[in-house]
Coordinates of C-alpha atoms in Angstrom, one line a residue:
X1 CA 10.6 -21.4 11.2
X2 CA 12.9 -18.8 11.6
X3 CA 16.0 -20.5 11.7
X4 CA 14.9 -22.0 7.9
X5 CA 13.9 -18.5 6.8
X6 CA 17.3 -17.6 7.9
X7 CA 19.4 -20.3 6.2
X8 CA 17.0 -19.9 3.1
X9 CA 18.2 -16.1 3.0
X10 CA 21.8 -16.5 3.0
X11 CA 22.0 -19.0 0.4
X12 CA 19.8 -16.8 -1.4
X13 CA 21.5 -13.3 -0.4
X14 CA 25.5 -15.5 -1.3
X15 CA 23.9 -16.7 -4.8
X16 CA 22.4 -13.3 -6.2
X17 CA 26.0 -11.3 -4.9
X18 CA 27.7 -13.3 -7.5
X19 CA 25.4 -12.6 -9.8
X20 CA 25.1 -9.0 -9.2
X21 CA -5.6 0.8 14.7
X22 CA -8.9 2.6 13.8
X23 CA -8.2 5.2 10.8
X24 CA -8.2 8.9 12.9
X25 CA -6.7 12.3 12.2
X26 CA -4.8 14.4 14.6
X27 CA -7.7 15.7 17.2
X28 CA -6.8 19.3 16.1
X29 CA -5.4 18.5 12.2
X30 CA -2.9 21.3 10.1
X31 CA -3.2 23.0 7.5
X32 CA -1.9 22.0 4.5
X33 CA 2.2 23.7 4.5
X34 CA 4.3 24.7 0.6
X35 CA 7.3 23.2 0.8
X36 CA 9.6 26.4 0.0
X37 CA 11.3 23.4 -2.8
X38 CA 9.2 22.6 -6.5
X39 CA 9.4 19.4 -7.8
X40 CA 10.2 19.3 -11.6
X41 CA 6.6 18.7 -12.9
X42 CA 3.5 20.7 -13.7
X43 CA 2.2 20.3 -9.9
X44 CA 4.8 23.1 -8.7
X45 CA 5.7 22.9 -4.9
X46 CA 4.9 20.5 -2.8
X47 CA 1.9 20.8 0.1
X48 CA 2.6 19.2 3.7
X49 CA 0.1 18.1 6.1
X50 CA 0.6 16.2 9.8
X51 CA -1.4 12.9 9.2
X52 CA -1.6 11.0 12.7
X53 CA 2.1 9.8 13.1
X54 CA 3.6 11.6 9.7
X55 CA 4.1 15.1 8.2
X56 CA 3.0 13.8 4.6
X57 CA 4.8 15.4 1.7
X58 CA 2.4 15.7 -1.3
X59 CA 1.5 17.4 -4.8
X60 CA -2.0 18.5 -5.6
X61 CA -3.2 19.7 -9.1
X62 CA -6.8 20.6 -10.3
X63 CA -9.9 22.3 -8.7
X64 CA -10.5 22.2 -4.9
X65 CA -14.0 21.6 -5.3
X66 CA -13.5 18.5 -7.8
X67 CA -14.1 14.8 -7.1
X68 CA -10.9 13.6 -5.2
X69 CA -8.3 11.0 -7.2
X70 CA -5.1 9.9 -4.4
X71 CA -2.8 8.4 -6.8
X72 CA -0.2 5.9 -4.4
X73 CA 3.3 4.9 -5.7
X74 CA 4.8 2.2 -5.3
X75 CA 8.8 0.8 -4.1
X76 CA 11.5 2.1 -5.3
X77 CA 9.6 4.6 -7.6
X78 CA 7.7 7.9 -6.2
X79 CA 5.3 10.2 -7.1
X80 CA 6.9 10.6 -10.4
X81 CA 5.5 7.8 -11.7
X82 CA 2.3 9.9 -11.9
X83 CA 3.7 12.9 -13.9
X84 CA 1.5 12.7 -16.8
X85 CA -1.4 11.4 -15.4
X86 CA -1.8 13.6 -12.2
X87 CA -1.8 17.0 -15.1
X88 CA -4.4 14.8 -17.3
X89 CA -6.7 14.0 -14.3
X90 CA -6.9 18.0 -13.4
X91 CA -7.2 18.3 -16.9
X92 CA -11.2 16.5 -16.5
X93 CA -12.0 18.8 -13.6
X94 CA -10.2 16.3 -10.5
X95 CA -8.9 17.2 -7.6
X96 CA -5.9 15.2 -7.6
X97 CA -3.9 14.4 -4.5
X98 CA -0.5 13.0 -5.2
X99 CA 1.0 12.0 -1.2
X100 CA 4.7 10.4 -0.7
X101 CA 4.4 7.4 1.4
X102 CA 6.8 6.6 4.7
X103 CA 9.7 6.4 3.7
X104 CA 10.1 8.4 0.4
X105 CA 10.5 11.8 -0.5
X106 CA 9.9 14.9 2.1
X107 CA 7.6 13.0 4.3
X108 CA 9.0 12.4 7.8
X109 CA 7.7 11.0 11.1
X110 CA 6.9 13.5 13.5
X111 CA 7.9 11.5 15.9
X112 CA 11.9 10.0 16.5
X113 CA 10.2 7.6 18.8
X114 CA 7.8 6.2 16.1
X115 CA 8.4 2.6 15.3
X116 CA 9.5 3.0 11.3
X117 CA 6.9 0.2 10.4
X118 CA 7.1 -0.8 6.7
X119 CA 3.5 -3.4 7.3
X120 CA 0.9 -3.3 4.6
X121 CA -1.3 -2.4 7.5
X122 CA 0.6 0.7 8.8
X123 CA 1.3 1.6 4.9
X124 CA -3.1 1.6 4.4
X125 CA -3.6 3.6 7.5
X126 CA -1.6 6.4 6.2
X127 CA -3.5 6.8 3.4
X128 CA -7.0 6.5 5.6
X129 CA -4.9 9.6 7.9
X130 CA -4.2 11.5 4.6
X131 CA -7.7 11.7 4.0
X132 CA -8.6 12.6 7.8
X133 CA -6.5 15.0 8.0
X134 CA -7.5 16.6 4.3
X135 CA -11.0 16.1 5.5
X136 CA -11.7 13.9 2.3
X137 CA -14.8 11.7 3.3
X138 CA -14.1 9.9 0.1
X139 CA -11.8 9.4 -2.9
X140 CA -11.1 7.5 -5.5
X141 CA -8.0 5.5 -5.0
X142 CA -5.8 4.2 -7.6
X143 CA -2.5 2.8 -7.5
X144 CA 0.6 0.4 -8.5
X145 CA 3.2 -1.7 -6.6
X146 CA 3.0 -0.7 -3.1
X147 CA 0.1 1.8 -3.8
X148 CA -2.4 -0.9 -5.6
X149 CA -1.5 -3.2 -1.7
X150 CA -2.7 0.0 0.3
X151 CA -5.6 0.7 -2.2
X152 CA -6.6 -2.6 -2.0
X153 CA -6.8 -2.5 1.3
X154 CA -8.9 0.7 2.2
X155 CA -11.1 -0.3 0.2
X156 CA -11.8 -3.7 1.4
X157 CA -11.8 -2.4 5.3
X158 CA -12.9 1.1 4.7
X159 CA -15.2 0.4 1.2
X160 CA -17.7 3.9 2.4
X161 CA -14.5 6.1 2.1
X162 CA -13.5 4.6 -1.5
X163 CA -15.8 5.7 -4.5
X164 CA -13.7 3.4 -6.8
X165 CA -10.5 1.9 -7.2
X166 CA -7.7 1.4 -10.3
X167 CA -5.2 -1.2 -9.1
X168 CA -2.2 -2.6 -11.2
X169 CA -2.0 -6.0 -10.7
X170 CA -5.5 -6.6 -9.4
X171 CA -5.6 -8.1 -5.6
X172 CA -2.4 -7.9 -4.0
X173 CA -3.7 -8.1 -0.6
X174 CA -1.2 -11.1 1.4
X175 CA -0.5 -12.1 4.9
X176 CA 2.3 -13.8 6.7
X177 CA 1.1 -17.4 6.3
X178 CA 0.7 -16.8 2.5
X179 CA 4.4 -15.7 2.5
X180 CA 5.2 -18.9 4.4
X181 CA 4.6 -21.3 1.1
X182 CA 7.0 -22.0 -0.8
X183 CA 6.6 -21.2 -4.6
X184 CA 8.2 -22.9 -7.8
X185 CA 12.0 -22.3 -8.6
X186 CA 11.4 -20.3 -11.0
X187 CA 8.8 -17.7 -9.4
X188 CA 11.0 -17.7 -6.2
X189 CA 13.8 -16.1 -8.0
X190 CA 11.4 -13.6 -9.4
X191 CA 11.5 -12.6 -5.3
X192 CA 15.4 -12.5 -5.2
X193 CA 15.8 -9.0 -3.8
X194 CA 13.3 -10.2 -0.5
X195 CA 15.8 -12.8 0.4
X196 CA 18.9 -10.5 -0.1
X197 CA 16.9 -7.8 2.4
X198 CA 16.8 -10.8 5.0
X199 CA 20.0 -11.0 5.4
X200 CA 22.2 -8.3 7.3
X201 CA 24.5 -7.9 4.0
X202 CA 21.4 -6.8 1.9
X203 CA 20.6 -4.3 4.4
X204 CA 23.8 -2.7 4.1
X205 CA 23.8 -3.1 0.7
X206 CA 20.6 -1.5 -0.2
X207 CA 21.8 1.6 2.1
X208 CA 25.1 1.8 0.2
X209 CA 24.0 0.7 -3.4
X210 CA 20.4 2.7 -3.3
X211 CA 20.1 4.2 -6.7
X212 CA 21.6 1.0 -8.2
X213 CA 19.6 -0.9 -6.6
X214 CA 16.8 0.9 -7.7
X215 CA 17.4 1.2 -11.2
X216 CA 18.2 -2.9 -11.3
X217 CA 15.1 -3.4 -9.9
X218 CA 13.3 -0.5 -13.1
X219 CA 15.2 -2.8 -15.5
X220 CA 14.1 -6.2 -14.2
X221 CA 10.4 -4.7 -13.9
X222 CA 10.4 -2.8 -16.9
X223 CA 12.4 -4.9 -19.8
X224 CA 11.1 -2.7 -22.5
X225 CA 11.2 0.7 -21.0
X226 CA 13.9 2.2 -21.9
X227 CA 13.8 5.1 -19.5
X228 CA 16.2 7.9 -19.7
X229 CA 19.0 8.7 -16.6
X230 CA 17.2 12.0 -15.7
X231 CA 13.7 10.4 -16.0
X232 CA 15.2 7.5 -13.1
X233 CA 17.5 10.2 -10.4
X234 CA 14.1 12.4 -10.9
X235 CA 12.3 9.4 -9.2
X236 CA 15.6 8.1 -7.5
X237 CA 15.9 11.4 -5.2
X238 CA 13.2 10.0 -3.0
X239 CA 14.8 6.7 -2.0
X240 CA 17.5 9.4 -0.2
X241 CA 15.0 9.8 2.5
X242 CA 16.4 9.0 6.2
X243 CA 13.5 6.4 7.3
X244 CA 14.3 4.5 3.6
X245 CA 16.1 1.5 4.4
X246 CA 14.4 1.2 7.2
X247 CA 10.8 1.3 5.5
X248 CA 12.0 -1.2 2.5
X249 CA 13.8 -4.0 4.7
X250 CA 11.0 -4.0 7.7
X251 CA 8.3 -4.6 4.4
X252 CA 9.5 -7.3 3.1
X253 CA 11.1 -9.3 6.0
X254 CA 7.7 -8.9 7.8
X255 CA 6.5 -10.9 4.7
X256 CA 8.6 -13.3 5.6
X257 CA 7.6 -13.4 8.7
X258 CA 11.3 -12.0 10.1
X259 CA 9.8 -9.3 11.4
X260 CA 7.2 -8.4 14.0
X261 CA 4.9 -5.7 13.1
X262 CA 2.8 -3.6 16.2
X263 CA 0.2 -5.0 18.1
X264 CA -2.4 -2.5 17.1
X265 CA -2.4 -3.9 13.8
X266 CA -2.5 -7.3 14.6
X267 CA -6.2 -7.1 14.1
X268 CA -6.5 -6.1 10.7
X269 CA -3.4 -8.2 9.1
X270 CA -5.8 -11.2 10.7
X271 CA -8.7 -10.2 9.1
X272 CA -6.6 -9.4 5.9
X273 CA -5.3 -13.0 6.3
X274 CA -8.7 -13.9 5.5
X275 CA -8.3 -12.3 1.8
X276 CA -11.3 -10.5 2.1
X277 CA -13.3 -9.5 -1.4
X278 CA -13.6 -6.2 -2.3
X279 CA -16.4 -4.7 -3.4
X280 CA -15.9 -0.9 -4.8
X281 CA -16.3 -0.1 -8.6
X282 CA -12.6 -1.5 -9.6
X283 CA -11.0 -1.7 -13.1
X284 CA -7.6 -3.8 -13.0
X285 CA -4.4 -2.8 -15.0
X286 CA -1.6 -5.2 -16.1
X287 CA 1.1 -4.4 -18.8
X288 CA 2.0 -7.2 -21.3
X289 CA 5.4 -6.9 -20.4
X290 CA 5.6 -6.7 -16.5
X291 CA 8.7 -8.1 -15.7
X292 CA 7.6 -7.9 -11.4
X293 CA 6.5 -11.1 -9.4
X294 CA 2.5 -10.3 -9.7
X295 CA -0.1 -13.0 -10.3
X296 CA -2.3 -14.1 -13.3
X297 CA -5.9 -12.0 -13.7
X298 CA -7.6 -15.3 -13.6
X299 CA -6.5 -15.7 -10.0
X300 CA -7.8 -12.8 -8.7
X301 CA -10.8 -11.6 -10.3
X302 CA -13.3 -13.5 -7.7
X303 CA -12.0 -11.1 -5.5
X304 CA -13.9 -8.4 -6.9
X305 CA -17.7 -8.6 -5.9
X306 CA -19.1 -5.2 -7.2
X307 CA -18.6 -3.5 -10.9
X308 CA -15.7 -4.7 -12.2
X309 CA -13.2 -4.7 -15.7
X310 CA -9.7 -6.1 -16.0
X311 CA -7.6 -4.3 -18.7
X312 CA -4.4 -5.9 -20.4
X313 CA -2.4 -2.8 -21.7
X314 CA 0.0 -4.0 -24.4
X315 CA 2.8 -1.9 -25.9
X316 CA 5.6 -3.4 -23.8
X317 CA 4.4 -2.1 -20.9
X318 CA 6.2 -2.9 -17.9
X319 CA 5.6 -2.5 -13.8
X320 CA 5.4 1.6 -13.7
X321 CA 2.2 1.1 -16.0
X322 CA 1.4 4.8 -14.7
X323 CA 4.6 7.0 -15.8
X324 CA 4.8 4.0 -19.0
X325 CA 1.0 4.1 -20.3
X326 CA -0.3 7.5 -18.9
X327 CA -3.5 8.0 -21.2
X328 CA -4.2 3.8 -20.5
X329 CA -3.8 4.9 -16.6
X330 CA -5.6 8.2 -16.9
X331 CA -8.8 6.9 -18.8
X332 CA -9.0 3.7 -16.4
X333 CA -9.5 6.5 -13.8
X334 CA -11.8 8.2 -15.5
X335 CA -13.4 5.3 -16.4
X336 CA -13.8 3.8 -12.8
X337 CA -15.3 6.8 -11.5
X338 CA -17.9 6.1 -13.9
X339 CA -18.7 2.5 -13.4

């Protein structure tokens, strides 16, 4: 099966060149560190706490004392993408925690030795550390991309820490076998850039070619944004972190199953084989112009069990729904909390 993943990721990777285990904090957890740099957004400096394996970079707006919101980005945008809604959320009395995930921005392993794991599984345990180490029994979660999979996720293996959920794209939840079957043509080159990292060439590629990369992949996601330079490098600057590459390629050839992922998760990506429901208060987002692979509402919405709303946000909007419809994001989190 390898070999044919292989072989299928050349042809793939040659053709697009010519084109173009248990959640835990730390047994004694830190206090929350300023980064001495501010980011360029109304949440001023940036906080730092030591979450299990990673020092986690993160912004934080609105009262201590107010009902948590962790807002998760997804690859290859960052925290960014939540620059109107995070000021909107404090706004309504929120405590609203903002955390760059491995591989982005300021946060960094603590640990040299530290496998740099890129697994849906790791990714969701970081956010279950976050809260352990904050000492956040529960939150809601909401999130796009990358940050809707580990949403998804916490809150279908840890639904008593979740109070409710906003994720674009509804279920995103997959597995290895899932990523095994093939798809049509035309939805496979939809996936173009997940063949290109299977190969040795993309790797070097993506590490050379970064912030084009990137903005290809804002432009393919997003036809009808038409985001501005500085509004991309503002985002961009977090793809310069040293564990990157390493995060992005390991993600998406464990997909493919052309990479091995730890043994302590082997657990949970088996019982998340299972596409398990989930059953927190959840409203779903989707733009009407999301140029990413992502599937069809009618798919998913079994997958929901408890209180439940799918939204369709029109306007052109494209993958980033959060940093392209802010109020549309901002009142869906409102609006969960109160379902």
């Amino acid at each position: 099966m390898k070999r044919t993943y292989s072989a299928l990721a050349a042809t793939f990777a040659l053709s697009f060149a010519a084109i173009t285990a248990t959640a835990h904090a730390e047994d004694k957890p830190t206090q929350p560190s300023t980064s001495p740099v501010a980011t360029s957004v109304p949440w001023g400096a940036l906080k730092h706490i030591h979450a299990d394996v990673l020092d986690v970079a993160y912004a934080e707006m609105g009262p201590a004392k107010g009902p948590v919101v962790i807002l998760l980005h997804g690859w290859p945008y960052d925290i960014h993408s939540y620059a109107e809604v995070a000021p909107a959320l404090a706004a309504k009395g929120y405590r609203v925690l903002v955390p760059y995930a491995r591989g982005y921005g300021e946060t960094r392993f603590l640990s040299d030795s530290t496998v740099r794991n890129g697994e849906p599984a790791a990714l969701a345990k970081d956010v279950i550390d976050f809260m352990d180490a904050l000492h956040i029994e529960q939150a809601e979660l909401a999130g796009f991309d990358w940050g809707a999979r580990s949403a998804d996720i916490v809150a279908t293996l840890r639904p008593e820490r979740v109070k409710a959920l906003v994720t674009v794209s509804g279920y995103l939840i997959g597995s290895q076998e899932s990523g095994a079957t093939p798809l049509s043509p035309k939805a496979e080159l939809q996936w173009w850039y997940q063949y290109y990292f299977a190969t040795e060439r993309g790797r070097i590629g993506y590490d050379k070619y970064r912030h084009d990369f990137a903005k290809l992949i804002w432009q393919l996601a997003s036809p009808k944004w038409n985001f501005d330079d500085a509004t991309f490098e503002r985002s961009a600057a977090a793809l310069d972190n040293p564990d990157q590459v390493a995060i992005a390629i390991h993600n998406y050839r464990w997909r493919l199953d052309l990479a091995k992922g730890e043994e302590k998760y082997e657990a949970t990506e088996k019982r998340l084989a299972q596409f398990p429901t989930i059953s927190v208060p959840t409203i779903a987002l989707e733009g009407d112009a999301n140029g990413a692979p992502h599937p069809q509402p009618e798919a998913y919405a079994s997958k929901f069990t408890g209180k439940y709303q799918f939204r369709l946000i029109p306007g052109g909007i494209g993958h980033n729904l959060p940093e392209e419809a802010p109020q549309a994001f901002t009142q869906a989190v409102i609006d969960a909390d109160r379902l």
